[in-house]
Amino acid sequence: MKRFSVRKVAVLGAGVMGAQIAAHLVNANVETLLFELTAKEGDPNGNVNKALAGLKKLEPAPAASPEKLTYIQPANYDQHLEKLRECDLVIEAIAERMDWKSDLYRKVAPFLSENAIFATNTSGLSINKLAEAFPENLRHRFCGIHFFNPPRYMHLVELIPCKGTETELLDQLETFLVSTVGKGVVRAKDTPNFIANRIGVFSMLATKHHAEAFNLGFDMVDALTGRYLGRPKSATFRTLDVVGLDVFAHVVNTMRENLTEDPWHKHFELPGWFKYLVDQGALGQKAKKGIYQKIGKEIHVLDLHSKQYRVSDAKVDDGVKEILRERDWATKLAALHASQHPQAQFLWATFRDVFHYCALQLESIANNTRDLDLAVRWGFGWDNGPFEIWQAAGWQQVVGWINADIAAGKTMANTPLPAWATDAARVGVHGKQGSYAPASNSWQPRSTLPVYQRQLYPDAVLGETRQYGETVFETDAVRLWHTGDNIAILSFKTKMHAVNNEVLDGVLGAVAEAETNFSALVLWQTETPFSAGAHLLQLMQGVQESKQGGGMFDKLKQAATRVKFTAAGGGGMGDLFNAATGNVPKVEEVVAKFQQVSQRLKYSQVPTIAAVDGLALGGGCEFAIHCARTVATLESYIGLVEVGVGLLPAGGGCKEMAQRAAAEARGGDIFPILKRYFQIIAMGEVAKSAEMAREMGYLRPSDRIVLNRFELLHIAKEEAKALNATAYRPPLHQRQIPVAGSTSIATFKASMINMLEGGFISEHDYNIGCRVAETLCGGEVEAGSLVDEDWLLDLERRNFMELLATDKTQARIEHMLKNGKPLRN
């Protein structure tokens, strides 16, 4: 088979979806053309350029870095149709009008390459009807490719063939979407709104229906249907505001017009209040007013009775809240079913009707239960799909409850459950053998496309067992394991994978084990995030212990002001901590151990790979920057954020950035480069993507960015193999690092004094910034002085401990622990 390669893509239509799809394609380094109608005046590409300018204002940002948007090539239909011949994939993303789409197909078809794939991004129109407007000789290369909004962040892409679509083409396109674009692909049938929107929108309609029946306000419904159910914080009606009431109305209208035989058809209507809001232009978040409205700092919600906005103040009943806190679905659903409280009955009724709908519609819209569950999870952000919840709650138990409610006339439709669902032998629809497919009455395993071999641990559904290799050693904090090859994998077990003293011991043990018995060590977590940073609670416990018994912490503060730091082999630190007794040295010992761990990762005799996904903050970032390679998913948020709690990076973070600045200067002036590193540390800046992390210096040019998080471990292991293929040796210890010295410290201080006097920073911010400057510049030495790593590590450790000794830093740490957000004092 000839190798299929997508070298260039054209996106037709620069509306909200088209422009964002183009942005995500360039996120994936795919050369992309973005077409729009020719502007009537001025630059013919004016309409496209306006759309690209609009992308810069969107939040969350559609581009992984603002620079990425410059790679989108603007085009118009009058001047640039010839450029379509260069494209291997063309994605149509214009308005949801069958006639407009058909006209466009006729216009562009003569310019398509004979091997190009042409796909429509329709959210619900019939793929087969759209194919009729396409030249018959090209229909075998036509299909639907439904991205979810926003395309960068939503994992789901539905792939929908028409009757004549080549199977091989779909396989090629799925491979491209999964590995290059980083998406979770579900093959859908050509039915209105496909899978995710069909089920997700019905769930919203069912929620609306029962909210009215139980007389619950919008904010009460959202309080009940958000994180308590494993769904996004935006829950139901806030989600409508985010999506846009006009967009939701269009999707519901598609269902109403095209699903006339659906037993639930009478519910595919929008209530009067919905039309009232649309007529008022209150379309949701984009109009800054919808079901909710932010007035000042307060969130207001529409009151159905008065048609006025009131302060959102819904409170879930304490008894219902107790039920919802239960993690076991069998216990939770049984309690909701048994409770007589209206809030609980509302939730049970909504679950019941969604289960009922999914069971009846499954065969017509999806190939199997796994596809439906993953589509809803990836497209609507649910932690569990409908069939997973049903199975976890006890399949036959729920069947009995649904049948009883159908018989009692309580359900939204009286159609009985399908025979496969009520089979007395059935205990679920997901298992080791696969997921249930009603059309063939069989269990379907996962796809065998080669691209999925790169996903060592794909997104699991209930019933799929997860066995993370063979254990080498395990503690309460970490587990070292392998998958049968000679690469060791270390995973943390702490909450948010925070770094505590036990994790540090585990990493040291893992490096030693890897050097003895393996060819590489990969730091990879079985769940996100990579690491949210140091364990602040453990740190504060050490501080509080030091305060007991005669003001020992005061002794530390006195010693810190008394002892002059010298560079001569740690004498300064030793004198400082010998000046105080009690538990204070234990805190310093942990900091020193953190530095030791970072250095062991850097100078390990086998390559160390940090496989980063999600947060890599503070100590987590320090681990990553010291590894031989970092492999990071695009949606990694990386940063040295210690200033947020009144500290500075002391796990080698300041030292490493000072070294990187010196290396980048290549013997020239260090200050301009160091200025960038000072800013990101002193401001606690977090890179909001792996691309931005590379621009900011957290990632090196040699580090890798991965679009699909489920390929992360595979690529990390491949990086380790590549390093070993070139007879890997760790870097040599740098003993002569040029530093910026006292003149640069003075320059940094001068700029901060201006900020202090202008009220932009507090005195404590200034104190922290001065210590960051001193550490990065190598202390009060002449510019260009040569120091070693130990010198820089001593500097950052000393400044860390002296900041920790201040009341204001302790207040910042305590505030973060209590409130989850920084304190400015």
mmCIF file with all atom_site columns, C-alpha atoms in Angstrom, residues 268-436:
data_model
loop_
_atom_site.group_PDB
_atom_site.id
_atom_site.type_symbol
_atom_site.label_atom_id
_atom_site.label_alt_id
_atom_site.label_comp_id
_atom_site.label_asym_id
_atom_site.label_entity_id
_atom_site.label_seq_id
_atom_site.pdbx_PDB_ins_code
_atom_site.Cartn_x
_atom_site.Cartn_y
_atom_site.Cartn_z
_atom_site.occupancy
_atom_site.B_iso_or_equiv
_atom_site.pdbx_formal_charge
_atom_site.auth_seq_id
_atom_site.auth_comp_id
_atom_site.auth_asym_id
_atom_site.auth_atom_id
_atom_site.pdbx_PDB_model_num
ATOM 1   C CA . PHE A 1 268 ? -37.269 18.093  20.839 1.00 0.00 ? 268 PHE A CA 1
ATOM 2   C CA . GLU A 1 269 ? -38.748 21.516  21.476 1.00 0.00 ? 269 GLU A CA 1
ATOM 3   C CA . LEU A 1 270 ? -37.336 24.585  23.136 1.00 0.00 ? 270 LEU A CA 1
ATOM 4   C CA . PRO A 1 271 ? -39.355 26.347  25.855 1.00 0.00 ? 271 PRO A CA 1
ATOM 5   C CA . GLY A 1 272 ? -40.661 29.893  25.747 1.00 0.00 ? 272 GLY A CA 1
ATOM 6   C CA . TRP A 1 273 ? -37.905 31.256  28.001 1.00 0.00 ? 273 TRP A CA 1
ATOM 7   C CA . PHE A 1 274 ? -35.327 29.994  25.519 1.00 0.00 ? 274 PHE A CA 1
ATOM 8   C CA . LYS A 1 275 ? -36.923 31.911  22.646 1.00 0.00 ? 275 LYS A CA 1
ATOM 9   C CA . TYR A 1 276 ? -37.236 34.944  24.933 1.00 0.00 ? 276 TYR A CA 1
ATOM 10  C CA . LEU A 1 277 ? -33.473 34.978  25.559 1.00 0.00 ? 277 LEU A CA 1
ATOM 11  C CA . VAL A 1 278 ? -32.581 34.448  21.891 1.00 0.00 ? 278 VAL A CA 1
ATOM 12  C CA . ASP A 1 279 ? -34.930 37.258  20.834 1.00 0.00 ? 279 ASP A CA 1
ATOM 13  C CA . GLN A 1 280 ? -33.229 39.520  23.389 1.00 0.00 ? 280 GLN A CA 1
ATOM 14  C CA . GLY A 1 281 ? -29.829 38.669  21.891 1.00 0.00 ? 281 GLY A CA 1
ATOM 15  C CA . ALA A 1 282 ? -28.856 37.001  25.171 1.00 0.00 ? 282 ALA A CA 1
ATOM 16  C CA . LEU A 1 283 ? -27.058 34.134  23.418 1.00 0.00 ? 283 LEU A CA 1
ATOM 17  C CA . GLY A 1 284 ? -24.725 33.236  26.265 1.00 0.00 ? 284 GLY A CA 1
ATOM 18  C CA . GLN A 1 285 ? -21.054 33.813  26.921 1.00 0.00 ? 285 GLN A CA 1
ATOM 19  C CA . LYS A 1 286 ? -20.301 35.421  23.540 1.00 0.00 ? 286 LYS A CA 1
ATOM 20  C CA . ALA A 1 287 ? -23.014 38.037  24.210 1.00 0.00 ? 287 ALA A CA 1
ATOM 21  C CA . LYS A 1 288 ? -21.960 38.374  27.892 1.00 0.00 ? 288 LYS A CA 1
ATOM 22  C CA . LYS A 1 289 ? -25.525 37.518  28.791 1.00 0.00 ? 289 LYS A CA 1
ATOM 23  C CA . GLY A 1 290 ? -27.606 34.375  28.541 1.00 0.00 ? 290 GLY A CA 1
ATOM 24  C CA . ILE A 1 291 ? -29.036 32.122  31.208 1.00 0.00 ? 291 ILE A CA 1
ATOM 25  C CA . TYR A 1 292 ? -26.359 33.647  33.411 1.00 0.00 ? 292 TYR A CA 1
ATOM 26  C CA . GLN A 1 293 ? -24.940 37.158  33.549 1.00 0.00 ? 293 GLN A CA 1
ATOM 27  C CA . LYS A 1 294 ? -21.932 38.467  35.418 1.00 0.00 ? 294 LYS A CA 1
ATOM 28  C CA . ILE A 1 295 ? -22.683 41.794  37.100 1.00 0.00 ? 295 ILE A CA 1
ATOM 29  C CA . GLY A 1 296 ? -19.587 43.191  38.759 1.00 0.00 ? 296 GLY A CA 1
ATOM 30  C CA . LYS A 1 297 ? -18.058 40.274  40.615 1.00 0.00 ? 297 LYS A CA 1
ATOM 31  C CA . GLU A 1 298 ? -21.367 38.514  41.144 1.00 0.00 ? 298 GLU A CA 1
ATOM 32  C CA . ILE A 1 299 ? -22.912 35.786  39.000 1.00 0.00 ? 299 ILE A CA 1
ATOM 33  C CA . HIS A 1 300 ? -26.608 36.350  38.340 1.00 0.00 ? 300 HIS A CA 1
ATOM 34  C CA . VAL A 1 301 ? -29.057 33.855  36.902 1.00 0.00 ? 301 VAL A CA 1
ATOM 35  C CA . LEU A 1 302 ? -32.348 34.270  35.046 1.00 0.00 ? 302 LEU A CA 1
ATOM 36  C CA . ASP A 1 303 ? -35.409 33.770  37.220 1.00 0.00 ? 303 ASP A CA 1
ATOM 37  C CA . LEU A 1 304 ? -38.093 32.017  35.165 1.00 0.00 ? 304 LEU A CA 1
ATOM 38  C CA . HIS A 1 305 ? -40.984 33.563  37.035 1.00 0.00 ? 305 HIS A CA 1
ATOM 39  C CA . SER A 1 306 ? -39.938 37.203  36.933 1.00 0.00 ? 306 SER A CA 1
ATOM 40  C CA . LYS A 1 307 ? -37.804 37.068  33.725 1.00 0.00 ? 307 LYS A CA 1
ATOM 41  C CA . GLN A 1 308 ? -35.279 39.109  35.727 1.00 0.00 ? 308 GLN A CA 1
ATOM 42  C CA . TYR A 1 309 ? -31.761 38.199  36.813 1.00 0.00 ? 309 TYR A CA 1
ATOM 43  C CA . ARG A 1 310 ? -31.079 37.445  40.481 1.00 0.00 ? 310 ARG A CA 1
ATOM 44  C CA . VAL A 1 311 ? -27.938 36.514  42.390 1.00 0.00 ? 311 VAL A CA 1
ATOM 45  C CA . SER A 1 312 ? -27.067 32.853  41.864 1.00 0.00 ? 312 SER A CA 1
ATOM 46  C CA . ASP A 1 313 ? -27.217 31.308  45.338 1.00 0.00 ? 313 ASP A CA 1
ATOM 47  C CA . ALA A 1 314 ? -28.425 27.727  44.928 1.00 0.00 ? 314 ALA A CA 1
ATOM 48  C CA . LYS A 1 315 ? -27.708 25.341  47.817 1.00 0.00 ? 315 LYS A CA 1
ATOM 49  C CA . VAL A 1 316 ? -27.898 21.585  47.456 1.00 0.00 ? 316 VAL A CA 1
ATOM 50  C CA . ASP A 1 317 ? -29.785 19.830  50.252 1.00 0.00 ? 317 ASP A CA 1
ATOM 51  C CA . ASP A 1 318 ? -27.351 18.391  52.817 1.00 0.00 ? 318 ASP A CA 1
ATOM 52  C CA . GLY A 1 319 ? -28.834 14.906  52.544 1.00 0.00 ? 319 GLY A CA 1
ATOM 53  C CA . VAL A 1 320 ? -28.655 14.922  48.750 1.00 0.00 ? 320 VAL A CA 1
ATOM 54  C CA . LYS A 1 321 ? -25.132 16.319  48.935 1.00 0.00 ? 321 LYS A CA 1
ATOM 55  C CA . GLU A 1 322 ? -24.139 13.362  51.102 1.00 0.00 ? 322 GLU A CA 1
ATOM 56  C CA . ILE A 1 323 ? -25.500 10.982  48.451 1.00 0.00 ? 323 ILE A CA 1
ATOM 57  C CA . LEU A 1 324 ? -23.672 12.793  45.654 1.00 0.00 ? 324 LEU A CA 1
ATOM 58  C CA . ARG A 1 325 ? -20.362 12.635  47.497 1.00 0.00 ? 325 ARG A CA 1
ATOM 59  C CA . GLU A 1 326 ? -20.530 8.851   47.316 1.00 0.00 ? 326 GLU A CA 1
ATOM 60  C CA . ARG A 1 327 ? -18.070 7.646   44.669 1.00 0.00 ? 327 ARG A CA 1
ATOM 61  C CA . ASP A 1 328 ? -19.574 4.200   44.127 1.00 0.00 ? 328 ASP A CA 1
ATOM 62  C CA . TRP A 1 329 ? -22.210 4.443   41.406 1.00 0.00 ? 329 TRP A CA 1
ATOM 63  C CA . ALA A 1 330 ? -24.214 1.496   42.743 1.00 0.00 ? 330 ALA A CA 1
ATOM 64  C CA . THR A 1 331 ? -24.593 3.157   46.141 1.00 0.00 ? 331 THR A CA 1
ATOM 65  C CA . LYS A 1 332 ? -25.133 6.632   44.674 1.00 0.00 ? 332 LYS A CA 1
ATOM 66  C CA . LEU A 1 333 ? -27.800 5.664   42.145 1.00 0.00 ? 333 LEU A CA 1
ATOM 67  C CA . ALA A 1 334 ? -29.628 3.409   44.607 1.00 0.00 ? 334 ALA A CA 1
ATOM 68  C CA . ALA A 1 335 ? -29.775 6.242   47.132 1.00 0.00 ? 335 ALA A CA 1
ATOM 69  C CA . LEU A 1 336 ? -31.020 8.741   44.522 1.00 0.00 ? 336 LEU A CA 1
ATOM 70  C CA . HIS A 1 337 ? -33.690 6.258   43.402 1.00 0.00 ? 337 HIS A CA 1
ATOM 71  C CA . ALA A 1 338 ? -34.837 5.621   46.969 1.00 0.00 ? 338 ALA A CA 1
ATOM 72  C CA . SER A 1 339 ? -34.821 9.236   48.170 1.00 0.00 ? 339 SER A CA 1
ATOM 73  C CA . GLN A 1 340 ? -38.047 11.209  48.221 1.00 0.00 ? 340 GLN A CA 1
ATOM 74  C CA . HIS A 1 341 ? -36.285 14.571  48.067 1.00 0.00 ? 341 HIS A CA 1
ATOM 75  C CA . PRO A 1 342 ? -37.145 16.460  44.831 1.00 0.00 ? 342 PRO A CA 1
ATOM 76  C CA . GLN A 1 343 ? -33.470 17.109  44.056 1.00 0.00 ? 343 GLN A CA 1
ATOM 77  C CA . ALA A 1 344 ? -32.664 13.392  44.263 1.00 0.00 ? 344 ALA A CA 1
ATOM 78  C CA . GLN A 1 345 ? -35.768 12.400  42.300 1.00 0.00 ? 345 GLN A CA 1
ATOM 79  C CA . PHE A 1 346 ? -34.830 14.928  39.614 1.00 0.00 ? 346 PHE A CA 1
ATOM 80  C CA . LEU A 1 347 ? -31.405 13.347  39.254 1.00 0.00 ? 347 LEU A CA 1
ATOM 81  C CA . TRP A 1 348 ? -32.725 9.788   39.149 1.00 0.00 ? 348 TRP A CA 1
ATOM 82  C CA . ALA A 1 349 ? -35.341 10.738  36.527 1.00 0.00 ? 349 ALA A CA 1
ATOM 83  C CA . THR A 1 350 ? -32.673 12.357  34.334 1.00 0.00 ? 350 THR A CA 1
ATOM 84  C CA . PHE A 1 351 ? -30.327 9.372   34.603 1.00 0.00 ? 351 PHE A CA 1
ATOM 85  C CA . ARG A 1 352 ? -33.204 6.986   33.882 1.00 0.00 ? 352 ARG A CA 1
ATOM 86  C CA . ASP A 1 353 ? -34.303 8.718   30.698 1.00 0.00 ? 353 ASP A CA 1
ATOM 87  C CA . VAL A 1 354 ? -30.747 9.082   29.396 1.00 0.00 ? 354 VAL A CA 1
ATOM 88  C CA . PHE A 1 355 ? -30.123 5.354   29.980 1.00 0.00 ? 355 PHE A CA 1
ATOM 89  C CA . HIS A 1 356 ? -33.433 4.556   28.274 1.00 0.00 ? 356 HIS A CA 1
ATOM 90  C CA . TYR A 1 357 ? -32.601 6.731   25.272 1.00 0.00 ? 357 TYR A CA 1
ATOM 91  C CA . CYS A 1 358 ? -29.061 5.366   24.881 1.00 0.00 ? 358 CYS A CA 1
ATOM 92  C CA . ALA A 1 359 ? -30.239 1.767   24.984 1.00 0.00 ? 359 ALA A CA 1
ATOM 93  C CA . LEU A 1 360 ? -32.925 2.311   22.364 1.00 0.00 ? 360 LEU A CA 1
ATOM 94  C CA . GLN A 1 361 ? -30.817 4.427   19.988 1.00 0.00 ? 361 GLN A CA 1
ATOM 95  C CA . LEU A 1 362 ? -27.467 2.630   20.301 1.00 0.00 ? 362 LEU A CA 1
ATOM 96  C CA . GLU A 1 363 ? -27.831 0.330   17.304 1.00 0.00 ? 363 GLU A CA 1
ATOM 97  C CA . SER A 1 364 ? -28.826 3.139   14.937 1.00 0.00 ? 364 SER A CA 1
ATOM 98  C CA . ILE A 1 365 ? -26.123 5.649   15.873 1.00 0.00 ? 365 ILE A CA 1
ATOM 99  C CA . ALA A 1 366 ? -23.000 3.753   17.001 1.00 0.00 ? 366 ALA A CA 1
ATOM 100 C CA . ASN A 1 367 ? -21.147 0.529   16.348 1.00 0.00 ? 367 ASN A CA 1
ATOM 101 C CA . ASN A 1 368 ? -20.883 -0.450  20.005 1.00 0.00 ? 368 ASN A CA 1
ATOM 102 C CA . THR A 1 369 ? -21.277 0.775   23.571 1.00 0.00 ? 369 THR A CA 1
ATOM 103 C CA . ARG A 1 370 ? -17.608 1.786   23.857 1.00 0.00 ? 370 ARG A CA 1
ATOM 104 C CA . ASP A 1 371 ? -17.940 4.212   20.952 1.00 0.00 ? 371 ASP A CA 1
ATOM 105 C CA . LEU A 1 372 ? -21.000 5.820   22.520 1.00 0.00 ? 372 LEU A CA 1
ATOM 106 C CA . ASP A 1 373 ? -19.415 6.134   25.965 1.00 0.00 ? 373 ASP A CA 1
ATOM 107 C CA . LEU A 1 374 ? -16.120 7.518   24.644 1.00 0.00 ? 374 LEU A CA 1
ATOM 108 C CA . ALA A 1 375 ? -17.944 9.957   22.351 1.00 0.00 ? 375 ALA A CA 1
ATOM 109 C CA . VAL A 1 376 ? -19.878 11.405  25.290 1.00 0.00 ? 376 VAL A CA 1
ATOM 110 C CA . ARG A 1 377 ? -16.804 11.481  27.532 1.00 0.00 ? 377 ARG A CA 1
ATOM 111 C CA . TRP A 1 378 ? -14.538 13.107  24.937 1.00 0.00 ? 378 TRP A CA 1
ATOM 112 C CA . GLY A 1 379 ? -17.185 15.392  23.435 1.00 0.00 ? 379 GLY A CA 1
ATOM 113 C CA . PHE A 1 380 ? -18.970 16.558  26.593 1.00 0.00 ? 380 PHE A CA 1
ATOM 114 C CA . GLY A 1 381 ? -16.299 16.109  29.259 1.00 0.00 ? 381 GLY A CA 1
ATOM 115 C CA . TRP A 1 382 ? -18.042 13.426  31.332 1.00 0.00 ? 382 TRP A CA 1
ATOM 116 C CA . ASP A 1 383 ? -15.798 11.261  33.519 1.00 0.00 ? 383 ASP A CA 1
ATOM 117 C CA . ASN A 1 384 ? -17.966 8.237   32.743 1.00 0.00 ? 384 ASN A CA 1
ATOM 118 C CA . GLY A 1 385 ? -20.201 7.458   29.791 1.00 0.00 ? 385 GLY A CA 1
ATOM 119 C CA . PRO A 1 386 ? -23.890 6.548   30.247 1.00 0.00 ? 386 PRO A CA 1
ATOM 120 C CA . PHE A 1 387 ? -23.388 2.806   29.769 1.00 0.00 ? 387 PHE A CA 1
ATOM 121 C CA . GLU A 1 388 ? -20.411 2.804   32.137 1.00 0.00 ? 388 GLU A CA 1
ATOM 122 C CA . ILE A 1 389 ? -22.548 4.393   34.869 1.00 0.00 ? 389 ILE A CA 1
ATOM 123 C CA . TRP A 1 390 ? -25.402 1.974   34.213 1.00 0.00 ? 390 TRP A CA 1
ATOM 124 C CA . GLN A 1 391 ? -23.085 -1.032  34.398 1.00 0.00 ? 391 GLN A CA 1
ATOM 125 C CA . ALA A 1 392 ? -21.318 0.237   37.521 1.00 0.00 ? 392 ALA A CA 1
ATOM 126 C CA . ALA A 1 393 ? -24.688 0.780   39.231 1.00 0.00 ? 393 ALA A CA 1
ATOM 127 C CA . GLY A 1 394 ? -25.735 -2.831  38.616 1.00 0.00 ? 394 GLY A CA 1
ATOM 128 C CA . TRP A 1 395 ? -27.139 -3.568  35.174 1.00 0.00 ? 395 TRP A CA 1
ATOM 129 C CA . GLN A 1 396 ? -30.140 -5.691  36.167 1.00 0.00 ? 396 GLN A CA 1
ATOM 130 C CA . GLN A 1 397 ? -30.995 -3.482  39.121 1.00 0.00 ? 397 GLN A CA 1
ATOM 131 C CA . VAL A 1 398 ? -31.233 -0.436  36.848 1.00 0.00 ? 398 VAL A CA 1
ATOM 132 C CA . VAL A 1 399 ? -33.189 -2.407  34.216 1.00 0.00 ? 399 VAL A CA 1
ATOM 133 C CA . GLY A 1 400 ? -35.773 -3.220  36.890 1.00 0.00 ? 400 GLY A CA 1
ATOM 134 C CA . TRP A 1 401 ? -36.074 0.414   37.957 1.00 0.00 ? 401 TRP A CA 1
ATOM 135 C CA . ILE A 1 402 ? -36.444 1.650   34.373 1.00 0.00 ? 402 ILE A CA 1
ATOM 136 C CA . ASN A 1 403 ? -39.070 -0.988  33.520 1.00 0.00 ? 403 ASN A CA 1
ATOM 137 C CA . ALA A 1 404 ? -41.054 -0.115  36.642 1.00 0.00 ? 404 ALA A CA 1
ATOM 138 C CA . ASP A 1 405 ? -41.027 3.582   35.736 1.00 0.00 ? 405 ASP A CA 1
ATOM 139 C CA . ILE A 1 406 ? -42.048 2.829   32.128 1.00 0.00 ? 406 ILE A CA 1
ATOM 140 C CA . ALA A 1 407 ? -44.983 0.803   33.446 1.00 0.00 ? 407 ALA A CA 1
ATOM 141 C CA . ALA A 1 408 ? -45.906 3.611   35.835 1.00 0.00 ? 408 ALA A CA 1
ATOM 142 C CA . GLY A 1 409 ? -45.848 6.189   33.049 1.00 0.00 ? 409 GLY A CA 1
ATOM 143 C CA . LYS A 1 410 ? -43.004 8.185   34.614 1.00 0.00 ? 410 LYS A CA 1
ATOM 144 C CA . THR A 1 411 ? -40.573 8.043   31.688 1.00 0.00 ? 411 THR A CA 1
ATOM 145 C CA . MET A 1 412 ? -40.356 10.611  28.893 1.00 0.00 ? 412 MET A CA 1
ATOM 146 C CA . ALA A 1 413 ? -41.307 7.878   26.369 1.00 0.00 ? 413 ALA A CA 1
ATOM 147 C CA . ASN A 1 414 ? -43.137 4.608   26.939 1.00 0.00 ? 414 ASN A CA 1
ATOM 148 C CA . THR A 1 415 ? -41.181 2.509   24.406 1.00 0.00 ? 415 THR A CA 1
ATOM 149 C CA . PRO A 1 416 ? -39.830 -0.627  26.111 1.00 0.00 ? 416 PRO A CA 1
ATOM 150 C CA . LEU A 1 417 ? -36.112 -1.237  26.497 1.00 0.00 ? 417 LEU A CA 1
ATOM 151 C CA . PRO A 1 418 ? -34.614 -3.293  23.630 1.00 0.00 ? 418 PRO A CA 1
ATOM 152 C CA . ALA A 1 419 ? -34.381 -7.059  24.148 1.00 0.00 ? 419 ALA A CA 1
ATOM 153 C CA . TRP A 1 420 ? -30.565 -7.068  24.330 1.00 0.00 ? 420 TRP A CA 1
ATOM 154 C CA . ALA A 1 421 ? -30.675 -4.681  27.296 1.00 0.00 ? 421 ALA A CA 1
ATOM 155 C CA . THR A 1 422 ? -33.174 -6.751  29.273 1.00 0.00 ? 422 THR A CA 1
ATOM 156 C CA . ASP A 1 423 ? -31.481 -10.117 28.682 1.00 0.00 ? 423 ASP A CA 1
ATOM 157 C CA . ALA A 1 424 ? -31.519 -11.707 32.137 1.00 0.00 ? 424 ALA A CA 1
ATOM 158 C CA . ALA A 1 425 ? -27.963 -12.975 31.705 1.00 0.00 ? 425 ALA A CA 1
ATOM 159 C CA . ARG A 1 426 ? -26.540 -9.537  31.021 1.00 0.00 ? 426 ARG A CA 1
ATOM 160 C CA . VAL A 1 427 ? -24.323 -7.988  33.701 1.00 0.00 ? 427 VAL A CA 1
ATOM 161 C CA . GLY A 1 428 ? -22.984 -5.168  31.541 1.00 0.00 ? 428 GLY A CA 1
ATOM 162 C CA . VAL A 1 429 ? -21.856 -4.000  28.107 1.00 0.00 ? 429 VAL A CA 1
ATOM 163 C CA . HIS A 1 430 ? -18.104 -3.619  28.649 1.00 0.00 ? 430 HIS A CA 1
ATOM 164 C CA . GLY A 1 431 ? -15.732 -6.431  29.486 1.00 0.00 ? 431 GLY A CA 1
ATOM 165 C CA . LYS A 1 432 ? -12.412 -8.076  28.778 1.00 0.00 ? 432 LYS A CA 1
ATOM 166 C CA . GLN A 1 433 ? -13.664 -9.310  25.416 1.00 0.00 ? 433 GLN A CA 1
ATOM 167 C CA . GLY A 1 434 ? -14.675 -5.842  24.251 1.00 0.00 ? 434 GLY A CA 1
ATOM 168 C CA . SER A 1 435 ? -17.864 -3.807  24.203 1.00 0.00 ? 435 SER A CA 1
ATOM 169 C CA . TYR A 1 436 ? -21.328 -4.877  23.124 1.00 0.00 ? 436 TYR A CA 1
#
